[in-house]
Coordinates of C-alpha atoms in Angstrom, one line a residue:
Chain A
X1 CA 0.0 0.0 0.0
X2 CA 0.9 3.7 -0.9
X3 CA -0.5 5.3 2.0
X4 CA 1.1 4.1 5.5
X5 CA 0.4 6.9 7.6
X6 CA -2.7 8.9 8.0
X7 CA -3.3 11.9 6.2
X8 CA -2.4 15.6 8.5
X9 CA -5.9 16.6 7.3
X10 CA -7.9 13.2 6.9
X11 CA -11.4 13.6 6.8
X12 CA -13.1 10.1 8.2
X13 CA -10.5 7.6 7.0
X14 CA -7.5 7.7 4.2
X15 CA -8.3 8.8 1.1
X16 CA -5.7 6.9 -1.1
X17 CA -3.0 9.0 -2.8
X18 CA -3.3 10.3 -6.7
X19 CA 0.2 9.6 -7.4
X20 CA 1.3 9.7 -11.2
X21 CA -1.8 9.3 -13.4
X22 CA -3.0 9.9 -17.0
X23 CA -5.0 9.1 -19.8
X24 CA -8.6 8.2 -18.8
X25 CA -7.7 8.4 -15.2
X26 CA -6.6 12.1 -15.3
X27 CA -9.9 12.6 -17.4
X28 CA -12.0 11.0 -14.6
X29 CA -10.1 13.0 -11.9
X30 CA -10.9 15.9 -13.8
X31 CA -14.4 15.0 -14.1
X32 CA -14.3 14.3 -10.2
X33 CA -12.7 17.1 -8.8
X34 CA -14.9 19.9 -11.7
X35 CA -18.3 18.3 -10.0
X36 CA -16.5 18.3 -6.6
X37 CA -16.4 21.9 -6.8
X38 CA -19.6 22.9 -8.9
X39 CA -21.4 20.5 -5.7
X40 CA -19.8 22.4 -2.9
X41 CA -20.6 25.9 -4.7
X42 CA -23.8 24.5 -5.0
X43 CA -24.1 23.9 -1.5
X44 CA -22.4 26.9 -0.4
X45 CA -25.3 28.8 -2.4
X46 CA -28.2 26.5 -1.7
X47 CA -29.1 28.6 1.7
X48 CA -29.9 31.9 0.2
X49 CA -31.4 30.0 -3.2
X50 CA -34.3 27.0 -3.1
X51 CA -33.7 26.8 -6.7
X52 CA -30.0 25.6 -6.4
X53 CA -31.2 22.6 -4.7
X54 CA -32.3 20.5 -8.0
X55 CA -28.9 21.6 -9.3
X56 CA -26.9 20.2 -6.1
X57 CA -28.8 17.1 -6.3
X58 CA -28.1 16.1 -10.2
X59 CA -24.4 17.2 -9.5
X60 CA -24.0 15.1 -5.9
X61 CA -25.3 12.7 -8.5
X62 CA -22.8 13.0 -11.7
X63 CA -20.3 13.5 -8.5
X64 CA -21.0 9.7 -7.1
X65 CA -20.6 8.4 -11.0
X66 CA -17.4 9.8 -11.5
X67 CA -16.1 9.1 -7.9
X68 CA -17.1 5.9 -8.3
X69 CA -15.2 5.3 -11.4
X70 CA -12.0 5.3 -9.2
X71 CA -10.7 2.3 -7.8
X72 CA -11.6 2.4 -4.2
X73 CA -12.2 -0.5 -1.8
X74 CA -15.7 -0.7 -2.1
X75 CA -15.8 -1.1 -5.9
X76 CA -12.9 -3.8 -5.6
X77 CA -14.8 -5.4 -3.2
X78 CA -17.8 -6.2 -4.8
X79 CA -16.0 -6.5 -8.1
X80 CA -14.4 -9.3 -7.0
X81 CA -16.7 -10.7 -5.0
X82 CA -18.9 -11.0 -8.1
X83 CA -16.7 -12.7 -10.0
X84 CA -16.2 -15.2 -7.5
X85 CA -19.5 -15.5 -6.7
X86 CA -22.1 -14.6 -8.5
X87 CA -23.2 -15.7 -11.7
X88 CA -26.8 -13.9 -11.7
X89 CA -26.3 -10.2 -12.3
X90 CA -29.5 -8.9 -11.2
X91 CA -28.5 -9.5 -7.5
X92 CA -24.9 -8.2 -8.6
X93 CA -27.0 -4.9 -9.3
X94 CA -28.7 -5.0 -6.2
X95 CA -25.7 -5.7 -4.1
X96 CA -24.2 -2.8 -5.8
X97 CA -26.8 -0.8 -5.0
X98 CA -27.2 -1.8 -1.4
X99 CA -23.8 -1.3 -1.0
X100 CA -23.9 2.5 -2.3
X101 CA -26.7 3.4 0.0
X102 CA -24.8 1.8 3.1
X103 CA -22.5 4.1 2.4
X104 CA -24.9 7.4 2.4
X105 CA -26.5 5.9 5.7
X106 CA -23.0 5.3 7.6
X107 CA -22.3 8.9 6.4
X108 CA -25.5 10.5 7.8
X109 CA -25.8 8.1 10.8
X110 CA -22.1 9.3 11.5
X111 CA -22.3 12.9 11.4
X112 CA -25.9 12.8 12.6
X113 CA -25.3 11.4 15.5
X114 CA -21.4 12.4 16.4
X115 CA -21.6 15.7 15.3
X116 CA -25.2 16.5 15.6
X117 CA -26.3 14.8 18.7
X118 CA -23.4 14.5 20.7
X119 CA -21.3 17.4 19.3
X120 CA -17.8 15.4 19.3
X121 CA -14.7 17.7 17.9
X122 CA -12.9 16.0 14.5
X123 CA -10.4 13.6 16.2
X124 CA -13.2 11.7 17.6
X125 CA -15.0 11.9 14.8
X126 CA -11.9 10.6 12.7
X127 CA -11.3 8.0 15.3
X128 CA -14.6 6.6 14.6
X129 CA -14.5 6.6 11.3
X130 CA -10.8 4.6 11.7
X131 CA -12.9 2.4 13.4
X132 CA -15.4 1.6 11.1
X133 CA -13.0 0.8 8.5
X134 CA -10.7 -1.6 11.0
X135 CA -14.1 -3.1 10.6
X136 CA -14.7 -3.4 7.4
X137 CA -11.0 -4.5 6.4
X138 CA -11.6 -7.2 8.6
X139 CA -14.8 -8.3 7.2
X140 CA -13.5 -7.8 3.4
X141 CA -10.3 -10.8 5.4
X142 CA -12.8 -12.9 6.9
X143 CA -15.3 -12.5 3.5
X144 CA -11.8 -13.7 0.9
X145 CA -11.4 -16.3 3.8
X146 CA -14.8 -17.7 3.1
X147 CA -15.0 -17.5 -0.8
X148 CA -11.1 -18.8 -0.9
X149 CA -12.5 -22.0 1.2
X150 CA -15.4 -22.3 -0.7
X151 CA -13.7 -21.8 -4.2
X152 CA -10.7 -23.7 -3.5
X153 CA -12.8 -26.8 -2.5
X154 CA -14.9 -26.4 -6.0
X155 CA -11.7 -26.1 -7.7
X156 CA -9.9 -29.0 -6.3
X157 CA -13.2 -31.1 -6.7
X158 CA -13.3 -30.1 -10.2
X159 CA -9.3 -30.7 -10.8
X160 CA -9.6 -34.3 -8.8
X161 CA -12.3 -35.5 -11.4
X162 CA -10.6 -34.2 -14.6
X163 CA -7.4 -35.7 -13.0
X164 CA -9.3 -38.9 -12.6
X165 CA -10.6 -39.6 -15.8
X166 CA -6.9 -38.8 -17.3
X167 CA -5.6 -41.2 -15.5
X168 CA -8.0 -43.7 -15.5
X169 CA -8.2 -42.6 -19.6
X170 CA -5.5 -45.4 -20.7
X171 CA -5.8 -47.9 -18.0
X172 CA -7.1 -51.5 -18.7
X173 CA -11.1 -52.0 -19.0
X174 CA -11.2 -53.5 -15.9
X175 CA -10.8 -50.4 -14.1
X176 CA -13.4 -48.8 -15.6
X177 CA -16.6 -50.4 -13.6
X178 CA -19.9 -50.8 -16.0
X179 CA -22.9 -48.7 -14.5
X180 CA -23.8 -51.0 -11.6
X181 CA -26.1 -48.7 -9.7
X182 CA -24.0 -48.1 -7.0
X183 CA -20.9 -47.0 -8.7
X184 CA -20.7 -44.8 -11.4
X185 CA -17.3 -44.0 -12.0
X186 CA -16.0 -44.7 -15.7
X187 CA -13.1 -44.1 -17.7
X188 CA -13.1 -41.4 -19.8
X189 CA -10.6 -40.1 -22.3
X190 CA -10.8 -36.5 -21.1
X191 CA -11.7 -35.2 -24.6
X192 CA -13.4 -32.1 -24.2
X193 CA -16.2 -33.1 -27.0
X194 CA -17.0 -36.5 -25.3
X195 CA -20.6 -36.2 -25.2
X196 CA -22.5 -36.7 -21.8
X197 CA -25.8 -37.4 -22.5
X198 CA -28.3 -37.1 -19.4
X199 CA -28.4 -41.2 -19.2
X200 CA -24.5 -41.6 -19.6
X201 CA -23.3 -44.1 -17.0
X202 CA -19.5 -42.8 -15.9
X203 CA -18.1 -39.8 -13.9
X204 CA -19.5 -36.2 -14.2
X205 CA -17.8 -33.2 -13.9
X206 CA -20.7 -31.4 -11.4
X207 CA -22.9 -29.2 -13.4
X208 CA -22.1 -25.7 -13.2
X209 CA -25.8 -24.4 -12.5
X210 CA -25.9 -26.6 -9.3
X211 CA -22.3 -24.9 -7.9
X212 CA -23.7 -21.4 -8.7
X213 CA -26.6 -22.5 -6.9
X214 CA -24.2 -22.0 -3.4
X215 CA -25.0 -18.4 -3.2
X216 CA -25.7 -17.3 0.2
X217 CA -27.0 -14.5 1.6
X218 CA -24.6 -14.5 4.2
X219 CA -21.1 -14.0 2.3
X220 CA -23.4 -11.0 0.1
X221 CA -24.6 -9.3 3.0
X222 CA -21.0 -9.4 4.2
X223 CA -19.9 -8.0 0.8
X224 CA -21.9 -5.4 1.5
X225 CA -21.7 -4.4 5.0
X226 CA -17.8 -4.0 4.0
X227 CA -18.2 -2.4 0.6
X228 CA -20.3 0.3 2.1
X229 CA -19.2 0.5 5.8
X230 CA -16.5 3.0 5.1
X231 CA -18.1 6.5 4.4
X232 CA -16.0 9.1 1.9
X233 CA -14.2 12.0 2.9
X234 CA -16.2 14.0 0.5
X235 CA -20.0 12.9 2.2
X236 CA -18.6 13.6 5.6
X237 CA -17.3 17.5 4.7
X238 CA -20.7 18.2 3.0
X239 CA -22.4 16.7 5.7
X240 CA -20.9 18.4 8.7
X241 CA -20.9 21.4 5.9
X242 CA -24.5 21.3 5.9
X243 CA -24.5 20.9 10.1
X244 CA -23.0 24.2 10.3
X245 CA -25.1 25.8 8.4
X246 CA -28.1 24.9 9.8
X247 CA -29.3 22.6 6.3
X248 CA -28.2 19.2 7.1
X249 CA -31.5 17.3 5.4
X250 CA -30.0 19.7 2.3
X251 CA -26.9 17.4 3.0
X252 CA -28.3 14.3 3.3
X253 CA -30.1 14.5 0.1
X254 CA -26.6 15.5 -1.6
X255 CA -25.7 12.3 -0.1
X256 CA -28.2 9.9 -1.1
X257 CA -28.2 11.2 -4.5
X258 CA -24.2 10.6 -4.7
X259 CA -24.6 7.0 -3.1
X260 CA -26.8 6.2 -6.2
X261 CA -24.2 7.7 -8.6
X262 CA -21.7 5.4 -6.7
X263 CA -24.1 2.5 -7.4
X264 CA -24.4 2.7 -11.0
X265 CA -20.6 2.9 -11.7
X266 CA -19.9 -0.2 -9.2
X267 CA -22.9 -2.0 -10.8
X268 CA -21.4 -1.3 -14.6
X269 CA -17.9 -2.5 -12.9
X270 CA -19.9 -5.6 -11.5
X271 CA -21.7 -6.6 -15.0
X272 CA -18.7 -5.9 -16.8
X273 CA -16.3 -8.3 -14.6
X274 CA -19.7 -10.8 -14.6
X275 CA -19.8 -10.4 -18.6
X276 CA -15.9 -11.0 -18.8
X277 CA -16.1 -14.4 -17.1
X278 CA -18.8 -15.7 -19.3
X279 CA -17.4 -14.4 -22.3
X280 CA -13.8 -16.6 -20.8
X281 CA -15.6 -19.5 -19.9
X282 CA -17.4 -19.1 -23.3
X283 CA -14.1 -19.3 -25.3
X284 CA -12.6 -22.4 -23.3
X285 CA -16.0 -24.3 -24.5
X286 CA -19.0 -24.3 -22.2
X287 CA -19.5 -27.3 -20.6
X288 CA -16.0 -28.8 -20.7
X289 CA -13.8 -29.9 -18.3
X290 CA -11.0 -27.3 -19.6
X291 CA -14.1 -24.4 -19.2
X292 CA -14.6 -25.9 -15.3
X293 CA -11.1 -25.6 -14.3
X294 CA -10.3 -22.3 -15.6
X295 CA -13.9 -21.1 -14.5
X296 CA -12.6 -22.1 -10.9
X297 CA -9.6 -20.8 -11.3
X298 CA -10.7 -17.1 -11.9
X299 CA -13.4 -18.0 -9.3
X300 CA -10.3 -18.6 -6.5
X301 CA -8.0 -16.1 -8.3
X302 CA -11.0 -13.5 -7.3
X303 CA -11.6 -15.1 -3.9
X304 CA -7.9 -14.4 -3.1
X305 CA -7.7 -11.1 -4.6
X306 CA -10.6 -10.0 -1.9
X307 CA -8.3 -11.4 1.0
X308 CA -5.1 -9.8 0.1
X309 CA -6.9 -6.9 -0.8
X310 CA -8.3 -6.9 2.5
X311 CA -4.9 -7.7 4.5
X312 CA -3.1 -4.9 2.4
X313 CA -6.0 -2.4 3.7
X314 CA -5.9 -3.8 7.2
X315 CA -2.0 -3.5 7.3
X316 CA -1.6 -0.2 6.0
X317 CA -4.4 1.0 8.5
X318 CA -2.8 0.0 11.8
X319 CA 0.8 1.1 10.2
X320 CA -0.8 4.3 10.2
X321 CA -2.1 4.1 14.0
X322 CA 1.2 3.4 14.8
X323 CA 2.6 6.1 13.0
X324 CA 0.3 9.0 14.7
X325 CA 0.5 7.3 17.8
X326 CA 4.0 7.3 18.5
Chain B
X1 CA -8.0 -18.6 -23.8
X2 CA -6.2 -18.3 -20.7
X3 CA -4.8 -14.7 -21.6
X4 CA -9.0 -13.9 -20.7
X5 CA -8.0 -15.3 -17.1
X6 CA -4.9 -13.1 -17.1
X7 CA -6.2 -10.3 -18.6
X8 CA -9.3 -10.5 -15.6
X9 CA -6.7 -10.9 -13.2
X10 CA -4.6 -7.9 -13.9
X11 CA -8.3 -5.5 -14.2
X12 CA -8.9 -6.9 -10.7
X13 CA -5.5 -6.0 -9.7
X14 CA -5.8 -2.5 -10.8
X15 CA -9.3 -2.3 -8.8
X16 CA -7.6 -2.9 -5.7
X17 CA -4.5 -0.6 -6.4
X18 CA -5.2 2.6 -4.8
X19 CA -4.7 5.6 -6.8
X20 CA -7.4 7.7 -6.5
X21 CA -8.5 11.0 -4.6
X22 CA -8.7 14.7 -5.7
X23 CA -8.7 17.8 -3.3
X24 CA -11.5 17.4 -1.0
X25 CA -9.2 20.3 0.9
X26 CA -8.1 23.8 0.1
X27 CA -5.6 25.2 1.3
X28 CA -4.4 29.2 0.7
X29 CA -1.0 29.5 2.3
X30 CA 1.1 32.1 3.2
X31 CA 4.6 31.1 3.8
X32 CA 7.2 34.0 5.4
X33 CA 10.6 33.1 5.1
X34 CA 12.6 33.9 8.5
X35 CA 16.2 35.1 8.3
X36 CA 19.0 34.5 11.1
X37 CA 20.9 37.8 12.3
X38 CA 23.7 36.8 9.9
X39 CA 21.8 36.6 6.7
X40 CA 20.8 33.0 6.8
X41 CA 17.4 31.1 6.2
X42 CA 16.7 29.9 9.1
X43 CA 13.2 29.1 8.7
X44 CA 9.8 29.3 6.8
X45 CA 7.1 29.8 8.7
X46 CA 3.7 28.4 6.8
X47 CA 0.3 30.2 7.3
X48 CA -2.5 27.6 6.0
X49 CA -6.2 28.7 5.6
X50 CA -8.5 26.3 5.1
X51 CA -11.5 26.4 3.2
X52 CA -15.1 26.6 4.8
X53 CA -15.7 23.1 4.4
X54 CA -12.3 21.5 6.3
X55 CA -12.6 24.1 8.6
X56 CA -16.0 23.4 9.5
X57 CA -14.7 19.6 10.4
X58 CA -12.0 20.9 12.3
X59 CA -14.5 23.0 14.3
X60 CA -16.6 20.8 14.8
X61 CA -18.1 20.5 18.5
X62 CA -15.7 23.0 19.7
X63 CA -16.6 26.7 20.7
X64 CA -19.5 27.3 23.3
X65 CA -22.5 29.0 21.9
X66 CA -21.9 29.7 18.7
X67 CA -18.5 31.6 20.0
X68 CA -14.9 30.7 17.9
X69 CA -13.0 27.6 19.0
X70 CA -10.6 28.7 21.0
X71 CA -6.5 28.1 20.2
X72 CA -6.4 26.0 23.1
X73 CA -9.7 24.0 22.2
X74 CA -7.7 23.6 18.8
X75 CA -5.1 22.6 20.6
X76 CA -5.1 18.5 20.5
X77 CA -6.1 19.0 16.4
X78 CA -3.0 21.2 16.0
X79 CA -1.0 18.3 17.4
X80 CA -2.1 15.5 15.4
X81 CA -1.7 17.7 12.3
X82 CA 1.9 18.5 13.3
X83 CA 2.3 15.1 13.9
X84 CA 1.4 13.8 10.8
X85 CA 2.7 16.3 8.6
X86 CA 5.8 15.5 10.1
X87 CA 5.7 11.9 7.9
X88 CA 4.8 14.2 4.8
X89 CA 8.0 16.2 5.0
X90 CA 5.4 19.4 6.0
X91 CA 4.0 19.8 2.3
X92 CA 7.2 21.5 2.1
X93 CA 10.2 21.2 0.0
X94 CA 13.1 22.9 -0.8
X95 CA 16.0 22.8 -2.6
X96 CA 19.1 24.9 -2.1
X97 CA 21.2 24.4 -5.8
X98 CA 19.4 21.7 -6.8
X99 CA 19.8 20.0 -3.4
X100 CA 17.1 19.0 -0.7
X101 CA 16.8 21.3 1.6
X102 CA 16.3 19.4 5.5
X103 CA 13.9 20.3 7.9
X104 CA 13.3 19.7 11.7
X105 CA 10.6 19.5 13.7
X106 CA 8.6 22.6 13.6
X107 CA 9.8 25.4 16.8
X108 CA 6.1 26.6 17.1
X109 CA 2.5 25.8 15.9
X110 CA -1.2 26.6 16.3
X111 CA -4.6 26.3 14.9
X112 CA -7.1 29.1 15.2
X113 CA -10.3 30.1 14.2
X114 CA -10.5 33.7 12.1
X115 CA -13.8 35.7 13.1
X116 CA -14.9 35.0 9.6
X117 CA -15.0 30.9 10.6
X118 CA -12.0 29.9 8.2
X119 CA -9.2 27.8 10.4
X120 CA -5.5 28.8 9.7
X121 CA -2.6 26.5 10.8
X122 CA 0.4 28.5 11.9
X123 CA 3.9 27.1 12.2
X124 CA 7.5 27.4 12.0
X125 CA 9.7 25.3 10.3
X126 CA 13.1 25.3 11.1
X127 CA 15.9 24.3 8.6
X128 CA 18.1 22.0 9.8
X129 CA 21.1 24.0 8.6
X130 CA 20.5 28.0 8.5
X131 CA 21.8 28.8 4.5
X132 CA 22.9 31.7 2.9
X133 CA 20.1 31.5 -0.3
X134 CA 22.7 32.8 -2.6
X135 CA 20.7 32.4 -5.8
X136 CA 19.4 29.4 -6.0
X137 CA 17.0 28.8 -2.8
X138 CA 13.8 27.9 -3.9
X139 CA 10.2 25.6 -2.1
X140 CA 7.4 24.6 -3.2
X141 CA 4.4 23.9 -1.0
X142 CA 2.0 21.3 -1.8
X143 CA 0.6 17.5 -0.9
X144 CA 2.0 14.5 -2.8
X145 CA -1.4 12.7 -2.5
X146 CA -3.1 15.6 -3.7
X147 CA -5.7 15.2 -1.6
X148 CA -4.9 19.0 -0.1
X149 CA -4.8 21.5 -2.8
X150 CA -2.3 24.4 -2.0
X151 CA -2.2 27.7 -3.6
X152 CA -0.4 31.2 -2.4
X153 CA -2.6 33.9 -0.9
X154 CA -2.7 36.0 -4.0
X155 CA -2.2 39.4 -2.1
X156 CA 1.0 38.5 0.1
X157 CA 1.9 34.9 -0.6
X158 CA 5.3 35.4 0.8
X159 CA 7.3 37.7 3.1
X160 CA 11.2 37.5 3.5
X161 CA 11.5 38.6 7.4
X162 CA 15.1 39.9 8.7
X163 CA 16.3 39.4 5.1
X164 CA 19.8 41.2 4.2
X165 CA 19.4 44.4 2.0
X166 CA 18.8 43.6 -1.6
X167 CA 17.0 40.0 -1.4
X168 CA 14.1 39.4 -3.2
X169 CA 11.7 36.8 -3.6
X170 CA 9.7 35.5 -6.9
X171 CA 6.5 33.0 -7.4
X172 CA 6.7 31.0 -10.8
X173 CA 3.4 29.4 -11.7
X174 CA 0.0 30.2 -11.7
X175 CA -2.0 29.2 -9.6
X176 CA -4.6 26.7 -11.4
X177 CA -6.3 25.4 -8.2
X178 CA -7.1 28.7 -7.2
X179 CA -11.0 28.0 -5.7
X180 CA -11.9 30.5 -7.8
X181 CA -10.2 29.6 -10.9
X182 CA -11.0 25.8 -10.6
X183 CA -14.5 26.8 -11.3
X184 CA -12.9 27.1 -14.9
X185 CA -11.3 23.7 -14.5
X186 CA -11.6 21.5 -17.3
X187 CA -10.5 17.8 -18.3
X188 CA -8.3 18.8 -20.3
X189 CA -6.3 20.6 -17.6
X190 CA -6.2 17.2 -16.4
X191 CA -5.6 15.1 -19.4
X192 CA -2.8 17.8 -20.6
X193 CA -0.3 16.7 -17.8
X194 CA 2.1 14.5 -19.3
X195 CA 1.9 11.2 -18.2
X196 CA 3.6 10.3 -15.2
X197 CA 3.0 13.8 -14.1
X198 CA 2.4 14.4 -10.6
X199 CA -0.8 16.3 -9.9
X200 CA 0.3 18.3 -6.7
X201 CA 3.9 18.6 -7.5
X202 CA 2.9 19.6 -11.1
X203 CA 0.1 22.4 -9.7
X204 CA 2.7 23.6 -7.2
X205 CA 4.2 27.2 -7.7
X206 CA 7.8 27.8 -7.0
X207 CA 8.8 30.5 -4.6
X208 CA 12.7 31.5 -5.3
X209 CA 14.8 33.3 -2.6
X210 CA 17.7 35.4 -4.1
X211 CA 19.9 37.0 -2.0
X212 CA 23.2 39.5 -3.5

């Protein structure tokens, strides 16, 4: 990780560093930091003017999209997740989604209730927010923990019966044992266009629409509790903005309207990792061993891209404790 | 059709790497650079107001009805600000003939609230090694991570204090993240940097010091 220690002027958590950028990056920076300012003129002028309040909502909005676009942890999160995980994109969308407005609410609920209720200065409103994200880095650990188990047992499943039927591919007939009710196993040359027909006696590599059938509540609600627990710098300045001045519900809807600007470039992200996996499995022939494997690979390549993603996040947060502590 | 799994791979990589953040903080500093009795820099003292937004964070809970914070309630904020500028070399760099100019920590430093709400962070930063500028002592002022945008009070953006007779200062660069001039900011600001360019670096002006 770039960042080790915690930003002087951190608002909430770490944003992470620019560094050297260009290209469609610098484009979408620029896109990000022009609405960033048009959003908090807008809200700077939305007291004296009623009328500037559509205007702050459809730029909290474009804000969110091109935010979004960036690669934060949230986005990765659910990215990957998805890829590992999820084969039906409708409930990609709506994780997506969920996940966006978690964010707003964490926002609102943290302000609302720090600095509205109980009037806490910024060092224990950063301290909270440091918090929140411990929390979610440790749920993004514990959620690659889960989808490496799960994925890693598919995969090794799916590698042990390939692996069988090569091996048992040019071994004498009496290995392979006829259909005898009981025991179904069979050699099989491993040929990717052997043909199983729904009454074919020997081995089967387990149907793909079964496996995606393990999708659990659970590990999404997890994806989303940590995809959306940690609230952006940018919602917590308009926010306690707003406080000030007296028009926090003006903030909250700048909020809401960026979380779903936020959801619809994580849910594009999220269709467009779901649509590259099909399109790979589709090129490694659907339905074949070869297809299997490599769909389980990318399945457990994703699963540990979520867990190293979320030890990097985890370690570079407490380096940082460390660092302001001492 | 591997290179697909690859190619996934490396897309997910780039997800997770961070790289992203644009000001969500502006900064307008002042920065007075102090002379030693024998004609020496001996230190540059910063004078950082923020905008309305950060400094409504930063007061945040503090000051008893509806009065200013007070420089001691700003007190613990101050600290933890020093503190972790400290691990981003103060936003401040310098070069004395092409050669980094070393800091320690700062002598003095204080956050207060201006009567017109804005927050100003005040402090002195001490050069390890007072130097005569000669004609080649020059700093720039801005965040690596860009997440602070800097720019120099237009009016006095720098003062040379118990300077020699005949030294002078300069500012190269405009200043493009101006608040007000960023309202003009376009992508293609953005997308003219050369690649590899760094934003705050890049966006940075130069002051130079010249001394006879």
């Amino acid at each position: 990780m770039a960042q080790v220690f915690h930003h002087p002027f951190a608002v909430g958590g770490d944003e992470a560093p620019i560094g050297r950028v260009s290209g469609i990056t610098a484009w979408i920076i620029g896109q990000e930091s022009m609405f960033s300012l048009l959003l908090t003129g807008a809200l700077r002028s939305s007291k004296e003017n009623n009328s500037a309040y559509f205007l702050l909502a459809g730029l909290s909005f474009a804000y969110g999209v091109f935010h979004a676009a960036g690669p934060g942890h949230g986005k990765a999160v659910v990215t990957s997740y998805m890829v590992s995980n999820e084969r039906a994109l409708r409930r990609g969308l709506v994780i997506s989604l969920l996940a966006a407005i978690l964010q707003g609410l964490v926002a609102v609920a943290l302000v609302g209730a720090l600095a509205g209720i109980f009037r806490v200065t910024a060092q224990r409103m950063n301290a909270a927010a440091s918090d929140l994200e411990i929390t979610a880095y440790c749920g993004i650990v514990l959620l690659g923990i889960v989808l490496l188990a799960t994925k890693g047992a598919a995969l090794a499943a799916a590698l042990r019966q390939t692996w069988a039927a090569r091996f048992f591919a040019g071994a004498p007939p009496r290995l392979a044992l006829p259909q005898d009710g009981q025991n179904v196993f069979f050699a099989d040359d491993g040929a990717p266009n052997h043909l199983h027909g729904p009454d074919c006696a020997h081995c089967h590599i387990p149907d793909p629409k079964q496996l995606g059938g393990d999708f659990s509540w659970k590990s999404a609600a997890v994806t989303i509790a940590t995809a959306g627990a940690r609230p952006c710098s940018g919602a917590i300045l308009i926010l306690v903005f707003a406080l000030a001045r007296d028009m926090f519900p003006v903030g909250v809807a700048a909020v809401f309207a960026m979380s779903l600007g936020t959801a619809i470039t994580t849910g594009s992200l999220a269709t467009m990792a779901v649509f590259a996996k099909k399109i790979a499995l589709r090129f490694s022939g659907r339905g074949s061993p070869r297809a299997e494997i490599i769909g389980r690979l990318i399945e457990v390549a994703a699963a540990l891209c979520v867990l190293l993603f979320g030890v990097a996040l985890l370690v570079a947060s407490f380096a940082g404790m460390d660092a302001t502590n001492s | 059709m591997r290179t697909f799994g690859f190619g996934l791979a490396l897309f997910l990589a780039g997800l997770s790497a961070p790289a992203f953040a644009h000001p969500h903080v502006w900064v307008t500093a002042r920065e007075d650079v102090i002379f030693d009795n024998q004609g020496r820099i001996a230190a540059i003292r910063g004078a950082w107001v923020f905008d309305d937004m950060y400094s409504a964070f930063a007061t945040q809970g503090l000051g008893k009805d509806g009065q200013l914070a007070t420089k001691e309630e700003l007190a613990p904020l101050a600290k933890t600000n020093v503190q972790s500028l400290a691990e981003f070399d103060y936003f401040t760099f310098a070069k004395l003939a092409g050669t980094k100019v070393e800091f320690g920590p700062p002598t003095d430093y204080s956050l207060e609230e201006r009567p017109d709400k804005l927050v100003v962070l005040t402090f002195t930063l001490p050069l390890k090694q007072p130097t005569n500028p000669g004609k080649a002592f020059t700093f720039q002022v801005y965040d690596p991570t860009y997440f602070v945008a800097f720019s120099l009070d237009d009016k006095v953006p720098v003062e040379l204090i118990g300077a020699p007779k005949g030294c002078s200062f300069s500012v190269l660069g405009a200043d493009p993240l101006d608040e007000e001039a960023t309202k003009k900011l376009s992508e293609a600001f953005f997308a003219n940097l050369s690649p590899g360019s760094d934003f705050g670096e890049k966006l940075a002006s130069r002051v130079f010091v010249a001394c006879p």
